[in-house]
Coordinates of C-alpha atoms in Angstrom, one line a residue:
M806 CA 0.0 0.1 -0.1
E807 CA 3.0 2.3 0.9
Y808 CA 4.2 2.0 -2.5
V809 CA 0.9 2.8 -4.5
V810 CA 0.7 6.1 -2.0
A811 CA 4.5 6.8 -2.8
C812 CA 3.8 6.5 -6.6
I813 CA 0.9 8.7 -6.5
I814 CA 2.2 11.3 -4.2
G815 CA 5.6 11.1 -6.4
T816 CA 3.5 11.7 -9.5
V817 CA 2.0 14.8 -8.6
I818 CA 5.1 16.1 -7.0
S819 CA 6.7 15.3 -10.0
W820 CA 4.3 16.6 -12.5
G821 CA 4.1 20.0 -10.2
S822 CA 7.9 20.5 -10.1
L823 CA 8.1 19.9 -14.1
M824 CA 5.1 22.6 -14.5
F825 CA 8.0 25.2 -12.6
I826 CA 11.0 23.4 -14.1
I827 CA 10.3 22.8 -17.8
P828 CA 9.3 26.7 -18.7
V829 CA 12.9 27.8 -17.0
A830 CA 14.9 25.0 -18.6
R831 CA 13.2 25.9 -22.1
K832 CA 14.6 29.5 -21.6
I833 CA 18.0 28.3 -20.7
A834 CA 18.3 25.3 -23.1
E835 CA 16.4 26.7 -25.9
F836 CA 13.9 23.8 -27.1
S837 CA 10.7 23.8 -28.4
M838 CA 7.6 23.2 -26.1
P839 CA 4.2 22.3 -27.4
P840 CA 0.9 24.2 -26.3
W841 CA 0.3 24.4 -22.7
P842 CA -2.6 21.5 -22.3
E843 CA -0.3 19.1 -24.5
T844 CA 2.4 19.9 -22.4
M845 CA 0.5 19.3 -19.5
W846 CA -0.7 16.0 -20.1
K847 CA 2.7 14.7 -21.7
L848 CA 4.4 15.9 -18.5
A849 CA 2.0 13.9 -16.8
V850 CA 2.7 10.8 -18.4
V851 CA 6.5 11.4 -17.9
S852 CA 5.9 12.0 -14.2
L853 CA 3.8 8.9 -14.1
C854 CA 6.0 6.5 -16.0
G855 CA 9.3 7.7 -14.2
N856 CA 7.7 7.4 -10.7
F857 CA 6.1 4.0 -11.5
V858 CA 9.7 2.6 -12.6
D859 CA 11.1 4.2 -9.5
V860 CA 8.4 2.8 -7.3
V861 CA 8.3 -0.9 -8.7
L862 CA 12.3 -0.9 -8.3
T863 CA 12.6 0.4 -5.2
P864 CA 12.2 -3.1 -3.3
V865 CA 15.3 -4.3 -5.4
N866 CA 17.7 -1.6 -5.1
V867 CA 17.2 2.0 -4.4
F868 CA 20.0 3.1 -6.7
V869 CA 18.9 1.3 -9.5
S870 CA 15.6 2.6 -9.2
L871 CA 16.8 5.9 -9.1
I872 CA 19.0 5.5 -12.3
V873 CA 16.3 3.5 -14.3
G874 CA 13.6 6.1 -13.4
A875 CA 15.9 8.8 -14.4
V876 CA 16.6 7.0 -17.9
V877 CA 12.9 6.3 -18.6
F878 CA 12.2 10.2 -17.7
W879 CA 15.4 11.2 -19.9
T880 CA 14.2 9.2 -22.8
L881 CA 10.6 10.5 -22.8
M882 CA 11.6 14.0 -22.5
V883 CA 14.0 13.6 -25.4
K884 CA 11.2 11.8 -27.7
W885 CA 8.6 14.2 -26.7
F886 CA 10.3 17.4 -26.7
D887 CA 12.9 18.9 -28.8
V888 CA 15.5 18.4 -25.9
D889 CA 19.1 17.8 -26.6
W890 CA 21.1 15.9 -24.2
F891 CA 22.6 18.5 -22.2
G892 CA 19.0 20.0 -21.7
A893 CA 17.4 16.6 -20.7
M894 CA 20.3 16.1 -18.4
A895 CA 19.8 19.4 -16.7
I896 CA 15.8 18.8 -16.4
V897 CA 16.6 15.2 -14.9
I898 CA 18.9 16.3 -12.3
A899 CA 16.9 19.4 -11.2
S900 CA 13.7 17.3 -11.2
C901 CA 15.4 14.5 -9.1
I902 CA 16.6 17.2 -6.6
L903 CA 13.4 18.9 -6.2
R904 CA 11.6 15.4 -6.0
V905 CA 13.8 14.4 -3.1
L906 CA 13.0 17.7 -1.2
L907 CA 9.6 17.8 -1.6
L908 CA 8.7 13.9 -1.7
G909 CA 10.8 12.7 1.4
P910 CA 9.0 14.7 4.4
I911 CA 5.6 14.4 2.6
I912 CA 5.9 10.5 2.6
G913 CA 7.2 10.8 6.1
L914 CA 4.2 12.4 7.2
V915 CA 1.6 10.1 5.4
M916 CA 3.5 7.1 6.6
G917 CA 3.6 8.5 10.1
G918 CA -0.1 9.0 10.3
V919 CA 0.2 13.0 10.3
L920 CA -1.4 13.4 6.9

């Protein structure tokens, strides 16, 4: 059950952070972005796929789950957006940092019964 909660909360937080990160990264790395409604659902799918892989592989090995989740995330970003290797890596690193900073305390509160 905690894995389902982690996947749902992680996807929402990842999607929210991407909604902030992508426009900033677009200005820095100069990649194209589709109109906002299309961007929003594509980022939701990218977030869901990356978090699903991360949550499924966490019981096997935490580091493997992070690496495979980042590879899935990076691949989807390169395929769906006109992002070069450097831009995609910058987005992956920034997204992972924000997700760890936001997700850790929230999961702790949920598992502790506070939320």
